[in-house]
Amino acid sequence: MKKSNRRIVIKQSTQSANFAIIVWLVGFLSRHFINHQQSKKLAKNDVFTVSQTIALTNDQELRSDMNYLVCNVEPAIVTVMPLDSVDNHPFKVMKKAIKRALIRKDM
């Protein structure tokens, strides 16, 4: 077998390197954004807190000083139960009401 004395030279232009960096950065930021959005979604048995008290239509309210347990999740409605009160009766809340005020979700 003969040994070749040729060396392989890989040329990489700065234009392709910049393109690769931009593609990687877009992928990284999109994954971060998607993960952030997924962490805000409520699932059954999640415990969450809201940042401000939200008054609901049926004389119920989500108070900012209480923790709530998610009992059931439907497409537009979430059934929650207060954990920090004596009156532990589940009630239904629209997802839109919780979405803007959700500050912490404990798993």
PDB file of N, CA and C in Angstrom:
ATOM      1  N   MET A   1       0.826  -1.174   0.000  1.00  0.00           N
ATOM      2  CA  MET A   1       0.000   0.000   0.000  1.00  0.00           C
ATOM      3  C   MET A   1       0.866   1.231   0.000  1.00  0.00           C
ATOM      4  N   LYS A   2       0.493   2.139  -0.843  1.00  0.00           N
ATOM      5  CA  LYS A   2       1.241   3.380  -0.890  1.00  0.00           C
ATOM      6  C   LYS A   2       0.548   4.400  -0.013  1.00  0.00           C
ATOM      7  N   LYS A   3       1.359   5.140   0.631  1.00  0.00           N
ATOM      8  CA  LYS A   3       0.851   6.191   1.485  1.00  0.00           C
ATOM      9  C   LYS A   3       0.813   7.491   0.704  1.00  0.00           C
ATOM     10  N   SER A   4      -0.284   8.184   0.785  1.00  0.00           N
ATOM     11  CA  SER A   4      -0.406   9.436   0.050  1.00  0.00           C
ATOM     12  C   SER A   4       0.101  10.585   0.907  1.00  0.00           C
ATOM     13  N   ASN A   5       0.772  11.497   0.271  1.00  0.00           N
ATOM     14  CA  ASN A   5       1.292  12.657   0.987  1.00  0.00           C
ATOM     15  C   ASN A   5       0.337  13.850   0.927  1.00  0.00           C
ATOM     16  N   ARG A   6      -0.801  13.663   0.333  1.00  0.00           N
ATOM     17  CA  ARG A   6      -1.753  14.772   0.233  1.00  0.00           C
ATOM     18  C   ARG A   6      -2.423  15.025   1.578  1.00  0.00           C
ATOM     19  N   ARG A   7      -2.618  16.291   1.844  1.00  0.00           N
ATOM     20  CA  ARG A   7      -3.322  16.677   3.075  1.00  0.00           C
ATOM     21  C   ARG A   7      -4.696  17.193   2.689  1.00  0.00           C
ATOM     22  N   ILE A   8      -5.643  16.845   3.488  1.00  0.00           N
ATOM     23  CA  ILE A   8      -7.001  17.317   3.240  1.00  0.00           C
ATOM     24  C   ILE A   8      -7.135  18.674   3.912  1.00  0.00           C
ATOM     25  N   VAL A   9      -7.518  19.636   3.126  1.00  0.00           N
ATOM     26  CA  VAL A   9      -7.704  20.987   3.642  1.00  0.00           C
ATOM     27  C   VAL A   9      -9.183  21.305   3.566  1.00  0.00           C
ATOM     28  N   ILE A  10      -9.746  21.613   4.717  1.00  0.00           N
ATOM     29  CA  ILE A  10     -11.161  21.951   4.777  1.00  0.00           C
ATOM     30  C   ILE A  10     -11.263  23.463   4.838  1.00  0.00           C
ATOM     31  N   LYS A  11     -11.926  24.001   3.848  1.00  0.00           N
ATOM     32  CA  LYS A  11     -12.133  25.441   3.822  1.00  0.00           C
ATOM     33  C   LYS A  11     -13.558  25.724   4.282  1.00  0.00           C
ATOM     34  N   GLN A  12     -13.641  26.639   5.176  1.00  0.00           N
ATOM     35  CA  GLN A  12     -14.951  27.048   5.636  1.00  0.00           C
ATOM     36  C   GLN A  12     -15.001  28.563   5.540  1.00  0.00           C
ATOM     37  N   SER A  13     -15.895  29.016   4.745  1.00  0.00           N
ATOM     38  CA  SER A  13     -15.986  30.457   4.583  1.00  0.00           C
ATOM     39  C   SER A  13     -16.689  31.062   5.787  1.00  0.00           C
ATOM     40  N   THR A  14     -16.460  32.311   6.020  1.00  0.00           N
ATOM     41  CA  THR A  14     -17.099  32.980   7.150  1.00  0.00           C
ATOM     42  C   THR A  14     -18.604  33.084   6.928  1.00  0.00           C
ATOM     43  N   GLN A  15     -19.007  33.094   5.676  1.00  0.00           N
ATOM     44  CA  GLN A  15     -20.437  33.187   5.376  1.00  0.00           C
ATOM     45  C   GLN A  15     -21.170  31.922   5.840  1.00  0.00           C
ATOM     46  N   SER A  16     -20.606  30.759   5.589  1.00  0.00           N
ATOM     47  CA  SER A  16     -21.265  29.522   6.027  1.00  0.00           C
ATOM     48  C   SER A  16     -21.191  29.369   7.541  1.00  0.00           C
ATOM     49  N   ALA A  17     -20.130  29.861   8.158  1.00  0.00           N
ATOM     50  CA  ALA A  17     -20.024  29.807   9.614  1.00  0.00           C
ATOM     51  C   ALA A  17     -21.081  30.707  10.259  1.00  0.00           C
ATOM     52  N   ASN A  18     -21.269  31.888   9.698  1.00  0.00           N
ATOM     53  CA  ASN A  18     -22.301  32.788  10.229  1.00  0.00           C
ATOM     54  C   ASN A  18     -23.688  32.182  10.063  1.00  0.00           C
ATOM     55  N   PHE A  19     -23.930  31.544   8.927  1.00  0.00           N
ATOM     56  CA  PHE A  19     -25.217  30.899   8.694  1.00  0.00           C
ATOM     57  C   PHE A  19     -25.454  29.794   9.708  1.00  0.00           C
ATOM     58  N   ALA A  20     -24.431  29.010  10.000  1.00  0.00           N
ATOM     59  CA  ALA A  20     -24.561  27.920  10.975  1.00  0.00           C
ATOM     60  C   ALA A  20     -24.855  28.477  12.368  1.00  0.00           C
ATOM     61  N   ILE A  21     -24.211  29.563  12.723  1.00  0.00           N
ATOM     62  CA  ILE A  21     -24.444  30.178  14.027  1.00  0.00           C
ATOM     63  C   ILE A  21     -25.868  30.703  14.119  1.00  0.00           C
ATOM     64  N   ILE A  22     -26.352  31.320  13.054  1.00  0.00           N
ATOM     65  CA  ILE A  22     -27.715  31.845  13.057  1.00  0.00           C
ATOM     66  C   ILE A  22     -28.734  30.714  13.159  1.00  0.00           C
ATOM     67  N   VAL A  23     -28.521  29.638  12.430  1.00  0.00           N
ATOM     68  CA  VAL A  23     -29.440  28.490  12.491  1.00  0.00           C
ATOM     69  C   VAL A  23     -29.446  27.888  13.888  1.00  0.00           C
ATOM     70  N   TRP A  24     -28.279  27.736  14.494  1.00  0.00           N
ATOM     71  CA  TRP A  24     -28.198  27.191  15.848  1.00  0.00           C
ATOM     72  C   TRP A  24     -28.901  28.110  16.842  1.00  0.00           C
ATOM     73  N   LEU A  25     -28.695  29.418  16.712  1.00  0.00           N
ATOM     74  CA  LEU A  25     -29.302  30.383  17.623  1.00  0.00           C
ATOM     75  C   LEU A  25     -30.824  30.390  17.505  1.00  0.00           C
ATOM     76  N   VAL A  26     -31.335  30.325  16.293  1.00  0.00           N
ATOM     77  CA  VAL A  26     -32.787  30.268  16.093  1.00  0.00           C
ATOM     78  C   VAL A  26     -33.351  28.981  16.703  1.00  0.00           C
ATOM     79  N   GLY A  27     -32.692  27.871  16.511  1.00  0.00           N
ATOM     80  CA  GLY A  27     -33.135  26.607  17.104  1.00  0.00           C
ATOM     81  C   GLY A  27     -33.129  26.651  18.616  1.00  0.00           C
ATOM     82  N   PHE A  28     -32.061  27.214  19.185  1.00  0.00           N
ATOM     83  CA  PHE A  28     -31.947  27.309  20.640  1.00  0.00           C
ATOM     84  C   PHE A  28     -33.051  28.189  21.221  1.00  0.00           C
ATOM     85  N   LEU A  29     -33.272  29.352  20.620  1.00  0.00           N
ATOM     86  CA  LEU A  29     -34.296  30.261  21.124  1.00  0.00           C
ATOM     87  C   LEU A  29     -35.704  29.693  20.964  1.00  0.00           C
ATOM     88  N   SER A  30     -35.954  28.999  19.861  1.00  0.00           N
ATOM     89  CA  SER A  30     -37.287  28.408  19.678  1.00  0.00           C
ATOM     90  C   SER A  30     -37.532  27.292  20.686  1.00  0.00           C
ATOM     91  N   ARG A  31     -36.522  26.466  20.962  1.00  0.00           N
ATOM     92  CA  ARG A  31     -36.686  25.420  21.986  1.00  0.00           C
ATOM     93  C   ARG A  31     -36.934  26.045  23.352  1.00  0.00           C
ATOM     94  N   HIS A  32     -36.205  27.109  23.667  1.00  0.00           N
ATOM     95  CA  HIS A  32     -36.384  27.785  24.952  1.00  0.00           C
ATOM     96  C   HIS A  32     -37.797  28.357  25.064  1.00  0.00           C
ATOM     97  N   PHE A  33     -38.293  28.986  24.005  1.00  0.00           N
ATOM     98  CA  PHE A  33     -39.631  29.574  24.017  1.00  0.00           C
ATOM     99  C   PHE A  33     -40.699  28.492  24.156  1.00  0.00           C
ATOM    100  N   ILE A  34     -40.556  27.394  23.432  1.00  0.00           N
ATOM    101  CA  ILE A  34     -41.528  26.300  23.509  1.00  0.00           C
ATOM    102  C   ILE A  34     -41.538  25.680  24.900  1.00  0.00           C
ATOM    103  N   ASN A  35     -40.362  25.460  25.480  1.00  0.00           N
ATOM    104  CA  ASN A  35     -40.301  24.900  26.833  1.00  0.00           C
ATOM    105  C   ASN A  35     -40.923  25.844  27.847  1.00  0.00           C
ATOM    106  N   HIS A  36     -40.723  27.147  27.664  1.00  0.00           N
ATOM    107  CA  HIS A  36     -41.312  28.123  28.571  1.00  0.00           C
ATOM    108  C   HIS A  36     -42.838  28.092  28.468  1.00  0.00           C
ATOM    109  N   GLN A  37     -43.368  27.984  27.259  1.00  0.00           N
ATOM    110  CA  GLN A  37     -44.812  27.920  27.076  1.00  0.00           C
ATOM    111  C   GLN A  37     -45.381  26.627  27.657  1.00  0.00           C
ATOM    112  N   GLN A  38     -44.673  25.522  27.496  1.00  0.00           N
ATOM    113  CA  GLN A  38     -45.143  24.242  28.031  1.00  0.00           C
ATOM    114  C   GLN A  38     -45.159  24.265  29.558  1.00  0.00           C
ATOM    115  N   SER A  39     -44.213  24.974  30.171  1.00  0.00           N
ATOM    116  CA  SER A  39     -44.170  25.010  31.632  1.00  0.00           C
ATOM    117  C   SER A  39     -45.326  25.807  32.216  1.00  0.00           C
ATOM    118  N   LYS A  40     -45.947  26.671  31.426  1.00  0.00           N
ATOM    119  CA  LYS A  40     -47.076  27.456  31.900  1.00  0.00           C
ATOM    120  C   LYS A  40     -48.400  26.701  31.801  1.00  0.00           C
ATOM    121  N   LYS A  41     -48.444  25.598  31.076  1.00  0.00           N
ATOM    122  CA  LYS A  41     -49.682  24.848  30.930  1.00  0.00           C
ATOM    123  C   LYS A  41     -49.958  24.054  32.201  1.00  0.00           C
ATOM    124  N   LEU A  42     -51.216  24.022  32.564  1.00  0.00           N
ATOM    125  CA  LEU A  42     -51.614  23.279  33.757  1.00  0.00           C
ATOM    126  C   LEU A  42     -52.067  21.880  33.378  1.00  0.00           C
ATOM    127  N   ALA A  43     -51.693  20.919  34.183  1.00  0.00           N
ATOM    128  CA  ALA A  43     -52.110  19.532  33.995  1.00  0.00           C
ATOM    129  C   ALA A  43     -52.768  19.060  35.295  1.00  0.00           C
ATOM    130  N   LYS A  44     -53.397  17.914  35.240  1.00  0.00           N
ATOM    131  CA  LYS A  44     -54.063  17.369  36.416  1.00  0.00           C
ATOM    132  C   LYS A  44     -53.041  17.147  37.531  1.00  0.00           C
ATOM    133  N   ASN A  45     -53.420  17.463  38.759  1.00  0.00           N
ATOM    134  CA  ASN A  45     -52.633  17.335  39.981  1.00  0.00           C
ATOM    135  C   ASN A  45     -51.502  18.354  40.100  1.00  0.00           C
ATOM    136  N   ASP A  46     -51.496  19.399  39.286  1.00  0.00           N
ATOM    137  CA  ASP A  46     -50.542  20.494  39.468  1.00  0.00           C
ATOM    138  C   ASP A  46     -51.039  21.410  40.573  1.00  0.00           C
ATOM    139  N   VAL A  47     -50.107  21.997  41.296  1.00  0.00           N
ATOM    140  CA  VAL A  47     -50.428  22.994  42.311  1.00  0.00           C
ATOM    141  C   VAL A  47     -49.902  24.324  41.786  1.00  0.00           C
ATOM    142  N   PHE A  48     -50.733  25.368  41.845  1.00  0.00           N
ATOM    143  CA  PHE A  48     -50.306  26.654  41.311  1.00  0.00           C
ATOM    144  C   PHE A  48     -50.770  27.799  42.197  1.00  0.00           C
ATOM    145  N   THR A  49     -50.172  28.960  41.965  1.00  0.00           N
ATOM    146  CA  THR A  49     -50.497  30.199  42.656  1.00  0.00           C
ATOM    147  C   THR A  49     -50.672  31.284  41.605  1.00  0.00           C
ATOM    148  N   VAL A  50     -51.526  32.249  41.864  1.00  0.00           N
ATOM    149  CA  VAL A  50     -51.712  33.365  40.938  1.00  0.00           C
ATOM    150  C   VAL A  50     -51.123  34.636  41.547  1.00  0.00           C
ATOM    151  N   SER A  51     -50.777  35.592  40.687  1.00  0.00           N
ATOM    152  CA  SER A  51     -50.119  36.810  41.140  1.00  0.00           C
ATOM    153  C   SER A  51     -51.086  37.839  41.704  1.00  0.00           C
ATOM    154  N   GLN A  52     -52.318  37.813  41.247  1.00  0.00           N
ATOM    155  CA  GLN A  52     -53.310  38.768  41.731  1.00  0.00           C
ATOM    156  C   GLN A  52     -54.638  38.059  41.906  1.00  0.00           C
ATOM    157  N   THR A  53     -55.480  38.594  42.768  1.00  0.00           N
ATOM    158  CA  THR A  53     -56.785  37.995  43.006  1.00  0.00           C
ATOM    159  C   THR A  53     -57.667  38.189  41.775  1.00  0.00           C
ATOM    160  N   ILE A  54     -58.289  37.099  41.333  1.00  0.00           N
ATOM    161  CA  ILE A  54     -59.140  37.119  40.139  1.00  0.00           C
ATOM    162  C   ILE A  54     -60.573  36.840  40.580  1.00  0.00           C
ATOM    163  N   ALA A  55     -61.458  37.792  40.341  1.00  0.00           N
ATOM    164  CA  ALA A  55     -62.877  37.610  40.678  1.00  0.00           C
ATOM    165  C   ALA A  55     -63.548  36.834  39.557  1.00  0.00           C
ATOM    166  N   LEU A  56     -64.278  35.786  39.917  1.00  0.00           N
ATOM    167  CA  LEU A  56     -64.997  34.965  38.954  1.00  0.00           C
ATOM    168  C   LEU A  56     -66.480  35.294  39.011  1.00  0.00           C
ATOM    169  N   THR A  57     -67.244  34.789  38.074  1.00  0.00           N
ATOM    170  CA  THR A  57     -68.648  35.175  37.955  1.00  0.00           C
ATOM    171  C   THR A  57     -69.545  34.586  39.036  1.00  0.00           C
ATOM    172  N   ASN A  58     -69.278  33.407  39.528  1.00  0.00           N
ATOM    173  CA  ASN A  58     -70.187  32.738  40.460  1.00  0.00           C
ATOM    174  C   ASN A  58     -69.752  32.919  41.922  1.00  0.00           C
ATOM    175  N   ASP A  59     -69.470  34.134  42.317  1.00  0.00           N
ATOM    176  CA  ASP A  59     -69.066  34.481  43.692  1.00  0.00           C
ATOM    177  C   ASP A  59     -67.835  33.705  44.162  1.00  0.00           C
ATOM    178  N   GLN A  60     -67.042  33.270  43.248  1.00  0.00           N
ATOM    179  CA  GLN A  60     -65.780  32.607  43.571  1.00  0.00           C
ATOM    180  C   GLN A  60     -64.651  33.539  43.157  1.00  0.00           C
ATOM    181  N   GLU A  61     -63.491  33.317  43.726  1.00  0.00           N
ATOM    182  CA  GLU A  61     -62.329  34.083  43.313  1.00  0.00           C
ATOM    183  C   GLU A  61     -61.074  33.252  43.514  1.00  0.00           C
ATOM    184  N   LEU A  62     -60.110  33.513  42.677  1.00  0.00           N
ATOM    185  CA  LEU A  62     -58.784  32.928  42.862  1.00  0.00           C
ATOM    186  C   LEU A  62     -57.960  33.961  43.609  1.00  0.00           C
ATOM    187  N   ARG A  63     -57.589  33.637  44.828  1.00  0.00           N
ATOM    188  CA  ARG A  63     -56.862  34.597  45.651  1.00  0.00           C
ATOM    189  C   ARG A  63     -55.369  34.395  45.499  1.00  0.00           C
ATOM    190  N   SER A  64     -54.643  35.478  45.579  1.00  0.00           N
ATOM    191  CA  SER A  64     -53.192  35.421  45.371  1.00  0.00           C
ATOM    192  C   SER A  64     -52.445  34.819  46.560  1.00  0.00           C
ATOM    193  N   ASP A  65     -53.079  34.728  47.709  1.00  0.00           N
ATOM    194  CA  ASP A  65     -52.399  34.185  48.891  1.00  0.00           C
ATOM    195  C   ASP A  65     -52.712  32.708  49.126  1.00  0.00           C
ATOM    196  N   MET A  66     -53.310  32.045  48.150  1.00  0.00           N
ATOM    197  CA  MET A  66     -53.675  30.641  48.311  1.00  0.00           C
ATOM    198  C   MET A  66     -53.057  29.782  47.218  1.00  0.00           C
ATOM    199  N   ASN A  67     -52.900  28.507  47.522  1.00  0.00           N
ATOM    200  CA  ASN A  67     -52.462  27.523  46.536  1.00  0.00           C
ATOM    201  C   ASN A  67     -53.697  26.763  46.051  1.00  0.00           C
ATOM    202  N   TYR A  68     -53.672  26.380  44.762  1.00  0.00           N
ATOM    203  CA  TYR A  68     -54.798  25.668  44.164  1.00  0.00           C
ATOM    204  C   TYR A  68     -54.310  24.384  43.516  1.00  0.00           C
ATOM    205  N   LEU A  69     -55.124  23.339  43.645  1.00  0.00           N
ATOM    206  CA  LEU A  69     -54.845  22.044  43.038  1.00  0.00           C
ATOM    207  C   LEU A  69     -55.735  21.888  41.812  1.00  0.00           C
ATOM    208  N   VAL A  70     -55.149  21.463  40.694  1.00  0.00           N
ATOM    209  CA  VAL A  70     -55.919  21.235  39.468  1.00  0.00           C
ATOM    210  C   VAL A  70     -56.537  19.847  39.557  1.00  0.00           C
ATOM    211  N   CYS A  71     -57.868  19.791  39.529  1.00  0.00           N
ATOM    212  CA  CYS A  71     -58.578  18.510  39.606  1.00  0.00           C
ATOM    213  C   CYS A  71     -58.861  17.922  38.227  1.00  0.00           C
ATOM    214  N   ASN A  72     -59.185  18.772  37.263  1.00  0.00           N
ATOM    215  CA  ASN A  72     -59.538  18.308  35.934  1.00  0.00           C
ATOM    216  C   ASN A  72     -59.203  19.408  34.926  1.00  0.00           C
ATOM    217  N   VAL A  73     -58.756  18.994  33.742  1.00  0.00           N
ATOM    218  CA  VAL A  73     -58.430  19.945  32.681  1.00  0.00           C
ATOM    219  C   VAL A  73     -59.247  19.593  31.447  1.00  0.00           C
ATOM    220  N   GLU A  74     -60.026  20.546  30.975  1.00  0.00           N
ATOM    221  CA  GLU A  74     -60.802  20.415  29.747  1.00  0.00           C
ATOM    222  C   GLU A  74     -60.266  21.438  28.755  1.00  0.00           C
ATOM    223  N   PRO A  75     -60.730  21.422  27.514  1.00  0.00           N
ATOM    224  CA  PRO A  75     -60.172  22.355  26.522  1.00  0.00           C
ATOM    225  C   PRO A  75     -60.204  23.831  26.922  1.00  0.00           C
ATOM    226  N   ALA A  76     -61.267  24.311  27.540  1.00  0.00           N
ATOM    227  CA  ALA A  76     -61.347  25.731  27.891  1.00  0.00           C
ATOM    228  C   ALA A  76     -61.537  25.975  29.382  1.00  0.00           C
ATOM    229  N   ILE A  77     -61.791  24.923  30.140  1.00  0.00           N
ATOM    230  CA  ILE A  77     -62.109  25.070  31.560  1.00  0.00           C
ATOM    231  C   ILE A  77     -61.193  24.184  32.399  1.00  0.00           C
ATOM    232  N   VAL A  78     -60.785  24.729  33.542  1.00  0.00           N
ATOM    233  CA  VAL A  78     -59.971  23.983  34.502  1.00  0.00           C
ATOM    234  C   VAL A  78     -60.757  23.905  35.806  1.00  0.00           C
ATOM    235  N   THR A  79     -60.866  22.722  36.368  1.00  0.00           N
ATOM    236  CA  THR A  79     -61.500  22.559  37.671  1.00  0.00           C
ATOM    237  C   THR A  79     -60.410  22.589  38.729  1.00  0.00           C
ATOM    238  N   VAL A  80     -60.524  23.540  39.662  1.00  0.00           N
ATOM    239  CA  VAL A  80     -59.497  23.714  40.695  1.00  0.00           C
ATOM    240  C   VAL A  80     -60.128  23.590  42.071  1.00  0.00           C
ATOM    241  N   MET A  81     -59.267  23.311  43.057  1.00  0.00           N
ATOM    242  CA  MET A  81     -59.699  23.212  44.439  1.00  0.00           C
ATOM    243  C   MET A  81     -58.697  23.970  45.302  1.00  0.00           C
ATOM    244  N   PRO A  82     -59.147  24.866  46.164  1.00  0.00           N
ATOM    245  CA  PRO A  82     -58.225  25.579  47.048  1.00  0.00           C
ATOM    246  C   PRO A  82     -57.640  24.634  48.087  1.00  0.00           C
ATOM    247  N   LEU A  83     -56.359  24.740  48.313  1.00  0.00           N
ATOM    248  CA  LEU A  83     -55.701  23.864  49.286  1.00  0.00           C
ATOM    249  C   LEU A  83     -55.571  24.508  50.663  1.00  0.00           C
ATOM    250  N   ASP A  84     -55.583  25.824  50.713  1.00  0.00           N
ATOM    251  CA  ASP A  84     -55.286  26.524  51.962  1.00  0.00           C
ATOM    252  C   ASP A  84     -56.520  26.979  52.731  1.00  0.00           C
ATOM    253  N   SER A  85     -57.678  26.461  52.410  1.00  0.00           N
ATOM    254  CA  SER A  85     -58.881  26.901  53.126  1.00  0.00           C
ATOM    255  C   SER A  85     -59.652  25.701  53.653  1.00  0.00           C
ATOM    256  N   VAL A  86     -60.556  25.987  54.558  1.00  0.00           N
ATOM    257  CA  VAL A  86     -61.400  24.941  55.131  1.00  0.00           C
ATOM    258  C   VAL A  86     -62.435  24.484  54.108  1.00  0.00           C
ATOM    259  N   ASP A  87     -62.866  25.407  53.261  1.00  0.00           N
ATOM    260  CA  ASP A  87     -63.881  25.129  52.251  1.00  0.00           C
ATOM    261  C   ASP A  87     -63.215  24.572  50.992  1.00  0.00           C
ATOM    262  N   ASN A  88     -62.955  23.282  50.982  1.00  0.00           N
ATOM    263  CA  ASN A  88     -62.268  22.646  49.858  1.00  0.00           C
ATOM    264  C   ASN A  88     -63.249  22.068  48.849  1.00  0.00           C
ATOM    265  N   HIS A  89     -64.004  22.923  48.189  1.00  0.00           N
ATOM    266  CA  HIS A  89     -64.932  22.488  47.147  1.00  0.00           C
ATOM    267  C   HIS A  89     -64.358  22.877  45.793  1.00  0.00           C
ATOM    268  N   PRO A  90     -64.267  21.929  44.870  1.00  0.00           N
ATOM    269  CA  PRO A  90     -63.766  22.271  43.536  1.00  0.00           C
ATOM    270  C   PRO A  90     -64.717  23.218  42.811  1.00  0.00           C
ATOM    271  N   PHE A  91     -64.150  24.093  41.990  1.00  0.00           N
ATOM    272  CA  PHE A  91     -64.947  24.966  41.145  1.00  0.00           C
ATOM    273  C   PHE A  91     -64.242  25.143  39.811  1.00  0.00           C
ATOM    274  N   LYS A  92     -65.007  25.576  38.819  1.00  0.00           N
ATOM    275  CA  LYS A  92     -64.485  25.674  37.456  1.00  0.00           C
ATOM    276  C   LYS A  92     -64.027  27.093  37.163  1.00  0.00           C
ATOM    277  N   VAL A  93     -62.916  27.182  36.430  1.00  0.00           N
ATOM    278  CA  VAL A  93     -62.323  28.463  36.054  1.00  0.00           C
ATOM    279  C   VAL A  93     -61.973  28.399  34.575  1.00  0.00           C
ATOM    280  N   MET A  94     -62.195  29.484  33.866  1.00  0.00           N
ATOM    281  CA  MET A  94     -61.781  29.562  32.465  1.00  0.00           C
ATOM    282  C   MET A  94     -60.253  29.622  32.394  1.00  0.00           C
ATOM    283  N   LYS A  95     -59.665  28.946  31.414  1.00  0.00           N
ATOM    284  CA  LYS A  95     -58.212  28.947  31.270  1.00  0.00           C
ATOM    285  C   LYS A  95     -57.669  30.349  31.021  1.00  0.00           C
ATOM    286  N   LYS A  96     -58.445  31.176  30.314  1.00  0.00           N
ATOM    287  CA  LYS A  96     -57.996  32.538  30.033  1.00  0.00           C
ATOM    288  C   LYS A  96     -57.815  33.339  31.308  1.00  0.00           C
ATOM    289  N   ALA A  97     -58.632  33.096  32.313  1.00  0.00           N
ATOM    290  CA  ALA A  97     -58.529  33.825  33.576  1.00  0.00           C
ATOM    291  C   ALA A  97     -57.235  33.485  34.307  1.00  0.00           C
ATOM    292  N   ILE A  98     -56.833  32.235  34.226  1.00  0.00           N
ATOM    293  CA  ILE A  98     -55.618  31.803  34.923  1.00  0.00           C
ATOM    294  C   ILE A  98     -54.369  32.169  34.139  1.00  0.00           C
ATOM    295  N   LYS A  99     -54.455  32.143  32.827  1.00  0.00           N
ATOM    296  CA  LYS A  99     -53.285  32.256  31.964  1.00  0.00           C
ATOM    297  C   LYS A  99     -52.428  33.486  32.253  1.00  0.00           C
ATOM    298  N   ARG A 100     -53.047  34.630  32.402  1.00  0.00           N
ATOM    299  CA  ARG A 100     -52.276  35.862  32.579  1.00  0.00           C
ATOM    300  C   ARG A 100     -51.750  36.039  33.998  1.00  0.00           C
ATOM    301  N   ALA A 101     -52.388  35.414  34.978  1.00  0.00           N
ATOM    302  CA  ALA A 101     -52.029  35.640  36.363  1.00  0.00           C
ATOM    303  C   ALA A 101     -51.192  34.527  36.985  1.00  0.00           C
ATOM    304  N   LEU A 102     -50.959  33.447  36.261  1.00  0.00           N
ATOM    305  CA  LEU A 102     -50.205  32.317  36.805  1.00  0.00           C
ATOM    306  C   LEU A 102     -48.759  32.730  37.056  1.00  0.00           C
ATOM    307  N   ILE A 103     -48.287  32.554  38.299  1.00  0.00           N
ATOM    308  CA  ILE A 103     -46.908  32.926  38.576  1.00  0.00           C
ATOM    309  C   ILE A 103     -46.044  31.746  38.978  1.00  0.00           C
ATOM    310  N   ARG A 104     -46.634  30.740  39.578  1.00  0.00           N
ATOM    311  CA  ARG A 104     -45.812  29.607  40.004  1.00  0.00           C
ATOM    312  C   ARG A 104     -46.609  28.324  39.873  1.00  0.00           C
ATOM    313  N   LYS A 105     -45.960  27.346  39.304  1.00  0.00           N
ATOM    314  CA  LYS A 105     -46.581  26.035  39.197  1.00  0.00           C
ATOM    315  C   LYS A 105     -45.634  25.045  39.854  1.00  0.00           C
ATOM    316  N   ASP A 106     -46.080  24.414  40.924  1.00  0.00           N
ATOM    317  CA  ASP A 106     -45.276  23.405  41.624  1.00  0.00           C
ATOM    318  C   ASP A 106     -45.648  22.046  41.086  1.00  0.00           C
ATOM    319  N   MET A 107     -44.646  21.211  40.863  1.00  0.00           N
ATOM    320  CA  MET A 107     -44.939  19.894  40.304  1.00  0.00           C
ATOM    321  C   MET A 107     -44.823  18.839  41.348  1.00  0.00           C
TER     322      MET A 107
END
